[in-house]
CSV table of C-alpha atoms and ligand atoms in Angstrom, one decimal:
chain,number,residue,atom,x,y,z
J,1,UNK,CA,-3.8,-16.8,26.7
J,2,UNK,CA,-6.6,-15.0,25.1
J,3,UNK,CA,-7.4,-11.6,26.6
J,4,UNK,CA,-9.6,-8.6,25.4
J,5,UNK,CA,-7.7,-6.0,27.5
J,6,UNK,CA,-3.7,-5.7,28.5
J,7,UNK,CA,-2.2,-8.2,30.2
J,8,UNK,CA,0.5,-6.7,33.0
J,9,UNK,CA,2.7,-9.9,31.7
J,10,UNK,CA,2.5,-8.5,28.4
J,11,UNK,CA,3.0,-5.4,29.9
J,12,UNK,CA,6.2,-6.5,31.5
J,13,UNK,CA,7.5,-7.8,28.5
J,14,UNK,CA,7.2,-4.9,26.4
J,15,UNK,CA,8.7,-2.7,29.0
J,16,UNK,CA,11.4,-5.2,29.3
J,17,UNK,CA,12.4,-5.9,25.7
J,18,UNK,CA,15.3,-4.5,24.3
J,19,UNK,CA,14.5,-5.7,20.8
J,20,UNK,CA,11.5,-5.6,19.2
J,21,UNK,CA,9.8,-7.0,16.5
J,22,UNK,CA,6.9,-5.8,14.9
J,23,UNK,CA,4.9,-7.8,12.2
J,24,UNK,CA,2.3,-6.3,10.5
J,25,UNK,CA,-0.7,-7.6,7.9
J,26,UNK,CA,-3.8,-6.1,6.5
J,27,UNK,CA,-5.5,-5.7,9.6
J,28,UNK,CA,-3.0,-3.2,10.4
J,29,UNK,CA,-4.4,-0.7,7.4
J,30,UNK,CA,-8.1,-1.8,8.1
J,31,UNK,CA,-9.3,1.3,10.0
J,32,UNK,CA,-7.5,3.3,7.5
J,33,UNK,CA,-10.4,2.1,5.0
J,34,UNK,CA,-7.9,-0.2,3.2
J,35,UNK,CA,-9.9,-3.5,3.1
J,36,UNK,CA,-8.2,-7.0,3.9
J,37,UNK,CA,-7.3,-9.7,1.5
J,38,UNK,CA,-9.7,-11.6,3.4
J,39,UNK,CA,-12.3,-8.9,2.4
J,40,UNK,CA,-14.7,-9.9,-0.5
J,41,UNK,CA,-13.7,-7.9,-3.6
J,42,UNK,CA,-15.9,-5.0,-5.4
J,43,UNK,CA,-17.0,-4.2,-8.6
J,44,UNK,CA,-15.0,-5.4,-12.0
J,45,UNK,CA,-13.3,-8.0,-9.6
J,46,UNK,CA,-16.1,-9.0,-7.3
J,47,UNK,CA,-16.5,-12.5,-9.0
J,48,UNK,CA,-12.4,-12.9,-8.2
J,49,UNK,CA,-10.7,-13.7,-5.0
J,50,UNK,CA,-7.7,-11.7,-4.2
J,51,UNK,CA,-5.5,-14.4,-4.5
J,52,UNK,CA,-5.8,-15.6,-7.9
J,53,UNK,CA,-5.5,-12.1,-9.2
J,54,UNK,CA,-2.1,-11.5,-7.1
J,55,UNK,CA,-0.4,-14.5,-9.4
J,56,UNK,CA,2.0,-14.1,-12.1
J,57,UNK,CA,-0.5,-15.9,-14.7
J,58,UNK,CA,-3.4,-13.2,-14.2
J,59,UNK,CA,-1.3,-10.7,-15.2
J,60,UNK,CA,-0.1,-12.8,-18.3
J,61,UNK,CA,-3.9,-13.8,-19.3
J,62,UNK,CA,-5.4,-10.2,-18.6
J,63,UNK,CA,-2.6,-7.4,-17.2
J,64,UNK,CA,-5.1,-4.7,-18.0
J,65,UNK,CA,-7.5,-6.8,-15.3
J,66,UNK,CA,-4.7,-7.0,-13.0
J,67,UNK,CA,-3.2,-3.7,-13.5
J,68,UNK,CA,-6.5,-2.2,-13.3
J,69,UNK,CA,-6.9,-3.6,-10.1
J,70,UNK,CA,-3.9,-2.6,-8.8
J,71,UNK,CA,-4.1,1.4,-9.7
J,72,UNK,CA,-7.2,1.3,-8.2
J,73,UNK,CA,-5.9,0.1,-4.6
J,74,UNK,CA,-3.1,2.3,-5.1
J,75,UNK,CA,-5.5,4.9,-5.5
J,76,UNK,CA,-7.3,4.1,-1.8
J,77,UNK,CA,-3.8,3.8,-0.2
J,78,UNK,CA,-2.6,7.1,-1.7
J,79,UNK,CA,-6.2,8.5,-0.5
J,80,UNK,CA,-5.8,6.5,3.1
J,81,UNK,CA,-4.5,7.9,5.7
J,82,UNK,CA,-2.1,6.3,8.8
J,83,UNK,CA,-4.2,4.9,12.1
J,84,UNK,CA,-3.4,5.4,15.3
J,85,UNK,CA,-2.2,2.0,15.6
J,86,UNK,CA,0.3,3.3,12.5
J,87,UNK,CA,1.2,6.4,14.7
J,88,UNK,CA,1.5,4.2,18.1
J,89,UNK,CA,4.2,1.6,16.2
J,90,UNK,CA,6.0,4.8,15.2
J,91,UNK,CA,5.9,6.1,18.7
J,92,UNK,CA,7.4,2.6,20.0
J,93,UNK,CA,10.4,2.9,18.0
J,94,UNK,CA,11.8,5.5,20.5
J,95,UNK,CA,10.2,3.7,23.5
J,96,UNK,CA,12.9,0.7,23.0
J,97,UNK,CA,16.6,0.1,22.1
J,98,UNK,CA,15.8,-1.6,18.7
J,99,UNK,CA,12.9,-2.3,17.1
J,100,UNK,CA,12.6,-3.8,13.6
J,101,UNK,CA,9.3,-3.7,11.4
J,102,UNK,CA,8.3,-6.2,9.0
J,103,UNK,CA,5.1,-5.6,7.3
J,104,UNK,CA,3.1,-8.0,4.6
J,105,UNK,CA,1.1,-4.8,3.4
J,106,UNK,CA,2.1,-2.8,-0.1
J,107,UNK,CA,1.0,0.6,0.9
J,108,UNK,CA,3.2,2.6,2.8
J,109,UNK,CA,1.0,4.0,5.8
J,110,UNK,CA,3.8,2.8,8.2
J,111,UNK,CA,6.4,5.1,6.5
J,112,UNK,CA,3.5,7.8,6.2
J,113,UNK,CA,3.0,7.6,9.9
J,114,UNK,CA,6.4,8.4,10.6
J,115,UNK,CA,8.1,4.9,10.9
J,116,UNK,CA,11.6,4.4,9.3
J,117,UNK,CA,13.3,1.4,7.7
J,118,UNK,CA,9.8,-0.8,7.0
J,119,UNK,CA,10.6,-3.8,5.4
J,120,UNK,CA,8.4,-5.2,3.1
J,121,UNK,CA,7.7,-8.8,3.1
J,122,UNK,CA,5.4,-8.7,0.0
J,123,UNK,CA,6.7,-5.8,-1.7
J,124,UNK,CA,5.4,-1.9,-2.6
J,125,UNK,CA,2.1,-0.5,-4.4
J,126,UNK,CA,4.2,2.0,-5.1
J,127,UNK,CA,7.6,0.8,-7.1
J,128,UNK,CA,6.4,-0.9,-10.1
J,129,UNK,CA,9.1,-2.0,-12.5
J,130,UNK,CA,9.3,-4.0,-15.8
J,131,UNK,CA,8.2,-7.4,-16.1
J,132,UNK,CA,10.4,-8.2,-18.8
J,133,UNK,CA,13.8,-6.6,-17.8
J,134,UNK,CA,12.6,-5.6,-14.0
J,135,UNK,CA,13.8,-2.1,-14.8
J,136,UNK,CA,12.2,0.2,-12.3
J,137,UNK,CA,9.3,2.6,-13.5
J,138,UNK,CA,8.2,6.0,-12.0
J,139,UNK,CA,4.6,6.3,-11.6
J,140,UNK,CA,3.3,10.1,-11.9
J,141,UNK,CA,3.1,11.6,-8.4
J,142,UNK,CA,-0.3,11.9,-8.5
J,143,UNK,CA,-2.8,9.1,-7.4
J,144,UNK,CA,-4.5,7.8,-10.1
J,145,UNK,CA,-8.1,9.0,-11.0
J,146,UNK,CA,-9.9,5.1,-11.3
J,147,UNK,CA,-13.8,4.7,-11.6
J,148,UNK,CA,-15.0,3.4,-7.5
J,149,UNK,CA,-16.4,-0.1,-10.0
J,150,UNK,CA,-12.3,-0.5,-11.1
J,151,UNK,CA,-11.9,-0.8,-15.0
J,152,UNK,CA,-9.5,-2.6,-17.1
J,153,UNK,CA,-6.7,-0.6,-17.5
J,154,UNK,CA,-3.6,-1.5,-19.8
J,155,UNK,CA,-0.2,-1.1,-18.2
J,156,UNK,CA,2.5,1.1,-19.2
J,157,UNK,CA,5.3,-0.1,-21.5
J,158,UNK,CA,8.9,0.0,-20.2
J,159,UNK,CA,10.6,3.0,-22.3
J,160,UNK,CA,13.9,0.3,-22.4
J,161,UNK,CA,12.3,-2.7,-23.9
J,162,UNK,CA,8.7,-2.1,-24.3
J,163,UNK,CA,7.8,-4.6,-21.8
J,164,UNK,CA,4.4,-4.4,-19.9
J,165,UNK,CA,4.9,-2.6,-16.5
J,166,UNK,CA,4.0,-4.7,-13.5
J,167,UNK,CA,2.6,-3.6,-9.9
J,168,UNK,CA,6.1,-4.1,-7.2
J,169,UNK,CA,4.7,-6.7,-5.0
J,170,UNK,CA,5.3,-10.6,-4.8
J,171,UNK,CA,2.6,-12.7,-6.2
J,172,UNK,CA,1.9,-15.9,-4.6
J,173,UNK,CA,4.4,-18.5,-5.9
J,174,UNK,CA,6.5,-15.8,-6.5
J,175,UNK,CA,10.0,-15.9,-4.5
J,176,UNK,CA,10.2,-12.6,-1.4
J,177,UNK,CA,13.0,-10.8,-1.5
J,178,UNK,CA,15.9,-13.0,-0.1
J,179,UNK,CA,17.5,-10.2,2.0
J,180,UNK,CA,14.1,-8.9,3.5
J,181,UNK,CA,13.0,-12.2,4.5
J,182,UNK,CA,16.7,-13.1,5.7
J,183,UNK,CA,16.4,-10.3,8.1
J,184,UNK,CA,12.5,-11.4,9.3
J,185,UNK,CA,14.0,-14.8,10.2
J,186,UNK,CA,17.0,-13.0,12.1
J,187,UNK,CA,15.2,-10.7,13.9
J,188,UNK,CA,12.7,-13.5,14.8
J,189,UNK,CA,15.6,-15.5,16.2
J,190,UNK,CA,17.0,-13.0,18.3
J,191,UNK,CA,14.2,-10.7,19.9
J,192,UNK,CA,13.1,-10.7,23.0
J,193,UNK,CA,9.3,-9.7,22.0
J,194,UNK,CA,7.0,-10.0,18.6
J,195,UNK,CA,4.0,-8.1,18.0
J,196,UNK,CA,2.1,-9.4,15.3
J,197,UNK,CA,-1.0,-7.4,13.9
J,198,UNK,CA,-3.8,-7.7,11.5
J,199,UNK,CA,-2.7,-11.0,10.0
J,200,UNK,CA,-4.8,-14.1,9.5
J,201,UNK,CA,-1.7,-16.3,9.7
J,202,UNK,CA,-2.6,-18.3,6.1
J,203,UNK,CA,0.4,-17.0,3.9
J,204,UNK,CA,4.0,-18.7,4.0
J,205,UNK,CA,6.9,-18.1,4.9
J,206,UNK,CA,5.7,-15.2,6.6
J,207,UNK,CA,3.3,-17.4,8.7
J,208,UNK,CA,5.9,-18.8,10.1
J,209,UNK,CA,7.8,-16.7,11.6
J,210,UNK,CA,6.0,-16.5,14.9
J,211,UNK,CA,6.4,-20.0,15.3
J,212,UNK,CA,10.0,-19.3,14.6
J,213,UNK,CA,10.5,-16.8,17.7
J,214,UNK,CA,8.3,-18.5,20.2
J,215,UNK,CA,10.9,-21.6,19.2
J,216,UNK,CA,13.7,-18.5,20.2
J,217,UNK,CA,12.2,-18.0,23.2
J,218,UNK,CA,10.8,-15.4,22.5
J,219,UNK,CA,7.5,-14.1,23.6
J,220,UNK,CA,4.4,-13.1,21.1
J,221,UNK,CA,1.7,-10.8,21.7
J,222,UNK,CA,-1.0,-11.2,18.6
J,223,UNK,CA,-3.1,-8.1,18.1
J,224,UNK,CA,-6.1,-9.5,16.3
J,225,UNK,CA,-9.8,-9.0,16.7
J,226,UNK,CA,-10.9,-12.5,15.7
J,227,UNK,CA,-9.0,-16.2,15.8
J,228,UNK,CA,-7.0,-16.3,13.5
J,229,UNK,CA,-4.0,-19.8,12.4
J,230,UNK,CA,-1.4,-17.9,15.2
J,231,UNK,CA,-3.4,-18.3,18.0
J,232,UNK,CA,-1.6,-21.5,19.1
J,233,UNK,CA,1.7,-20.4,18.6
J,234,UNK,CA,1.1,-16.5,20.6
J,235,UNK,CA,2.3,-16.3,24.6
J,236,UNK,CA,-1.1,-13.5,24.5
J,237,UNK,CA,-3.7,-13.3,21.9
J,238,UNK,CA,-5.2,-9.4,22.6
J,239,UNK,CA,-8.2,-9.5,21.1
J,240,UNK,CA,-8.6,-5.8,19.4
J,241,UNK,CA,-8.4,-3.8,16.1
J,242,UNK,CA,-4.8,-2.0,15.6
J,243,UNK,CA,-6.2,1.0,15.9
J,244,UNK,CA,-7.5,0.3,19.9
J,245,UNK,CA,-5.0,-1.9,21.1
J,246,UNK,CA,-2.0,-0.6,20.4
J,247,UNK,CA,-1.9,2.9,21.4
J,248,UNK,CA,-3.5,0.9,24.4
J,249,UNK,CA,-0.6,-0.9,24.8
J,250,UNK,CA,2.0,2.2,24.7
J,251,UNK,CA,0.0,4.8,27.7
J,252,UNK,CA,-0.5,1.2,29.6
J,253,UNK,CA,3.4,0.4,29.5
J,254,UNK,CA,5.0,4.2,29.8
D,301,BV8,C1,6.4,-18.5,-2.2
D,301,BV8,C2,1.2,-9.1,-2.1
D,301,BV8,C3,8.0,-19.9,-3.2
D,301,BV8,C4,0.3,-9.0,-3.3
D,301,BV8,C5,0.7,-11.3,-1.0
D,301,BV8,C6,0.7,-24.7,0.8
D,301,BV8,C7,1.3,-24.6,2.1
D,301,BV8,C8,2.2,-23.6,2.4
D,301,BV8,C9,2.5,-22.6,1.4
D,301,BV8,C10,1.9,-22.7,0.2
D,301,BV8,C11,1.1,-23.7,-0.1
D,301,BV8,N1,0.7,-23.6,-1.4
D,301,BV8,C12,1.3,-22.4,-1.9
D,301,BV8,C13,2.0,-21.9,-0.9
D,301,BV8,C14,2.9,-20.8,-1.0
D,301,BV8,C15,2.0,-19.5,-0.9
D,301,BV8,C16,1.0,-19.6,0.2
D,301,BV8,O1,1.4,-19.4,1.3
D,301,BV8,N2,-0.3,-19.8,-0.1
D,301,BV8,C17,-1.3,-19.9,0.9
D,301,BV8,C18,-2.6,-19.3,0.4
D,301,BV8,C19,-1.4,-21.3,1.4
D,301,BV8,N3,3.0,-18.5,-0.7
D,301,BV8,C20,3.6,-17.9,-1.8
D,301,BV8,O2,3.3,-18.2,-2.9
D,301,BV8,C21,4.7,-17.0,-1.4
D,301,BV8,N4,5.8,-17.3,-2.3
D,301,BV8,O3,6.0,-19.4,-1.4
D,301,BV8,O4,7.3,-18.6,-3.1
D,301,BV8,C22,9.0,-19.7,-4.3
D,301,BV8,C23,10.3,-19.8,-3.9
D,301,BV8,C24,11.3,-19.7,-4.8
D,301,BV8,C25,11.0,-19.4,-6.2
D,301,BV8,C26,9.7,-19.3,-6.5
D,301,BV8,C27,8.7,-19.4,-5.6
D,301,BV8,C28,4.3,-15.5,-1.8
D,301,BV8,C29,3.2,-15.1,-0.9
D,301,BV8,C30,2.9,-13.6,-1.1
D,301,BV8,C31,1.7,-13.3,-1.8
D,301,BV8,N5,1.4,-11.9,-1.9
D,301,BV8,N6,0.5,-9.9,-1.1
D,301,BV8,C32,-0.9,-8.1,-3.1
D,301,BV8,O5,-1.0,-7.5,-2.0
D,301,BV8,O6,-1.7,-8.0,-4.0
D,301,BV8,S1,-0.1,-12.1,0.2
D,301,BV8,C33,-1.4,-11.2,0.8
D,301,BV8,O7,-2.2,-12.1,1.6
D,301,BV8,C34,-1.0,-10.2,1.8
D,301,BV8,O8,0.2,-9.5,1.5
D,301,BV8,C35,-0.9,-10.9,3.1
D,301,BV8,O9,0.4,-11.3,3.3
D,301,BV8,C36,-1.6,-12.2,2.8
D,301,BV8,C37,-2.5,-12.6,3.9
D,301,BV8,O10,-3.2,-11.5,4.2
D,301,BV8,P1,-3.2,-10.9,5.7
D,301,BV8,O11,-2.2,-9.8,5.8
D,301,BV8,O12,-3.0,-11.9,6.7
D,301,BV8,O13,-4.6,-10.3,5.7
D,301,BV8,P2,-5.9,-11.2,5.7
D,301,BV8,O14,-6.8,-10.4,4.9
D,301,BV8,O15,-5.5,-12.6,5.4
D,301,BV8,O16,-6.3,-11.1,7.2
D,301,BV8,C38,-6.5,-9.9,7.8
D,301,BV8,C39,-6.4,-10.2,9.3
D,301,BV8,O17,-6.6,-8.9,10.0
D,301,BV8,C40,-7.5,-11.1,9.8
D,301,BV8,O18,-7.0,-12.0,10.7
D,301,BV8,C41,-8.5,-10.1,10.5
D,301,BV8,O19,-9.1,-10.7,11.6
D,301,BV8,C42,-7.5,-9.0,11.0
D,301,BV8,N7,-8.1,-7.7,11.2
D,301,BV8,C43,-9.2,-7.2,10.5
D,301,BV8,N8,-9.4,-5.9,11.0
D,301,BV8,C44,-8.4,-5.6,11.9
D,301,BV8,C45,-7.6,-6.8,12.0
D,301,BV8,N9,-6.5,-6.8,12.8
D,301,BV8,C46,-6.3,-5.7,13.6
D,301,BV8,N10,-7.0,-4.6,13.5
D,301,BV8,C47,-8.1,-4.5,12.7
D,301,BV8,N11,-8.8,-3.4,12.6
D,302,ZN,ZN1,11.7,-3.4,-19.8
């Protein structure tokens, strides 16, 4: 069922779960001026498409492209702040017995906006490690200072073996962390109610995990202002930003 405003059913079921899911995608960070991976990208990497700079072999033919690009978005995520759709997940947390967030992003609004234990499907912006002996590296507290056009930007060397410093996330046809995604396919098994927001539903395994809980028995509200590849497997499609629907969804049910 498509709807543009809350649905008592949904209502119901979020006042009635006892655990909760949460699954989050770039939509989620959207309104917080962080654009999608859908979203065309700017400047030195306009003529690329997100995905085949997020791959293991961009890094080897060009890291300072890559790493380049990936200062400069940890630049607007350090700069971003959380939404109110951040805020109102952080708010649901002590609305219901258990809730458990999974989130696809790399920034770390839902941490800044006060929720605890975020899982990251895709990993961090912000725990780069070595890409020849994966030994973690500390980035200087301040956000870096790149150029709004992005420049090529060589990567630090690890101080133990010299290697070239690479950005913390998983690259596509790169593996996600076993025990995260263990627990996403857990928590999809056994909770009564999945939120999904800001995802376009294209990336695997994560896409799949919907399907997985609506197999469960559970029910899945998608938050998502356009159609996107869950549609068919969500109990309600709320057709919103984050930012609206969510604290919508919190005065409407308390
Ligand atoms: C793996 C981190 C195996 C990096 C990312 C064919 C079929 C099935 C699978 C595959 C296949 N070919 C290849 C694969 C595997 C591949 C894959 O799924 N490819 C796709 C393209 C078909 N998957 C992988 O490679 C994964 N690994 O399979 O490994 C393996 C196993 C063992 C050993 C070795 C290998 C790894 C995938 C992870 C890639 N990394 N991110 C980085 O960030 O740079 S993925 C990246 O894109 C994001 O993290 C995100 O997860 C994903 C999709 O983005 P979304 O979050 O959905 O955002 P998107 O822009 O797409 O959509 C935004 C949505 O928000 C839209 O719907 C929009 O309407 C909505 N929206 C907009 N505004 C708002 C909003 N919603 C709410 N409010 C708003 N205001
Ligand atoms: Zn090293």
């Amino acid at each position: 069922m498509t709807t543009t405003d809350v649905d008592p059913g949904m209502l119901a079921a979020l006042r009635g779960a006892r655990k909760l899911m949460v699954l989050t995608g770039a939509g989620m960070s959207a309104e917080s001026g962080i654009p999608t991976f859908r979203d065309a990208l700017t400047g030195l990497w306009r003529q690329f498409d997100a995905a085949s700079l997020a791959t293991p072999d961009a890094f080897r033919r060009d890291p300072a492209l890559v790493w380049g690009w990936y200062e400069w978005r940890r630049m607007k995520a350090l700069s971003a702040q959380p939404n109110a759709g951040h805020l109102a997940i952080a708010r649901l947390a002590s609305r219901v017995e258990h809730l458990s967030l999974f989130t696809q992003n790399v920034d770390d609004l839902h941490e800044r906006a006060g929720s605890h234990d975020v899982q990251h499907l895709h990993g961090s912006l912000h725990h780069p490690r070595c890409a020849d002996c994966a030994r973690p590296f500390s980035l200087p507290a301040a956000a870096p200072v790149e150029p709004e056009g992005g420049r090529r930007l060589a990567p630090p060397s690890c101080p133990a073996c010299g290697g070239p410093v690479r950005p913390g996330v998983v690259w596509f046809n790169e593996a996600l962390p076993e025990d995260v995604l263990a627990r996403a396919f857990d928590a999809c098994g056994s909770c009564d109610l999945l939120i999904v927001v800001g995802t376009s539903g294209t990336v695997y395994p994560v896409a799949q995990l919907p399907e997985v809980a609506r197999r469960a028995g559970s029910r899945v509200v998608q938050v998502n202002p356009s159609a996107s590849e869950l549609d068919r497997v969500c109990t309600w499609n709320l057709r919103g930003s984050a930012a609206q629907m969510l604290p919508a969804l919190l005065d409407r049910a308390w």
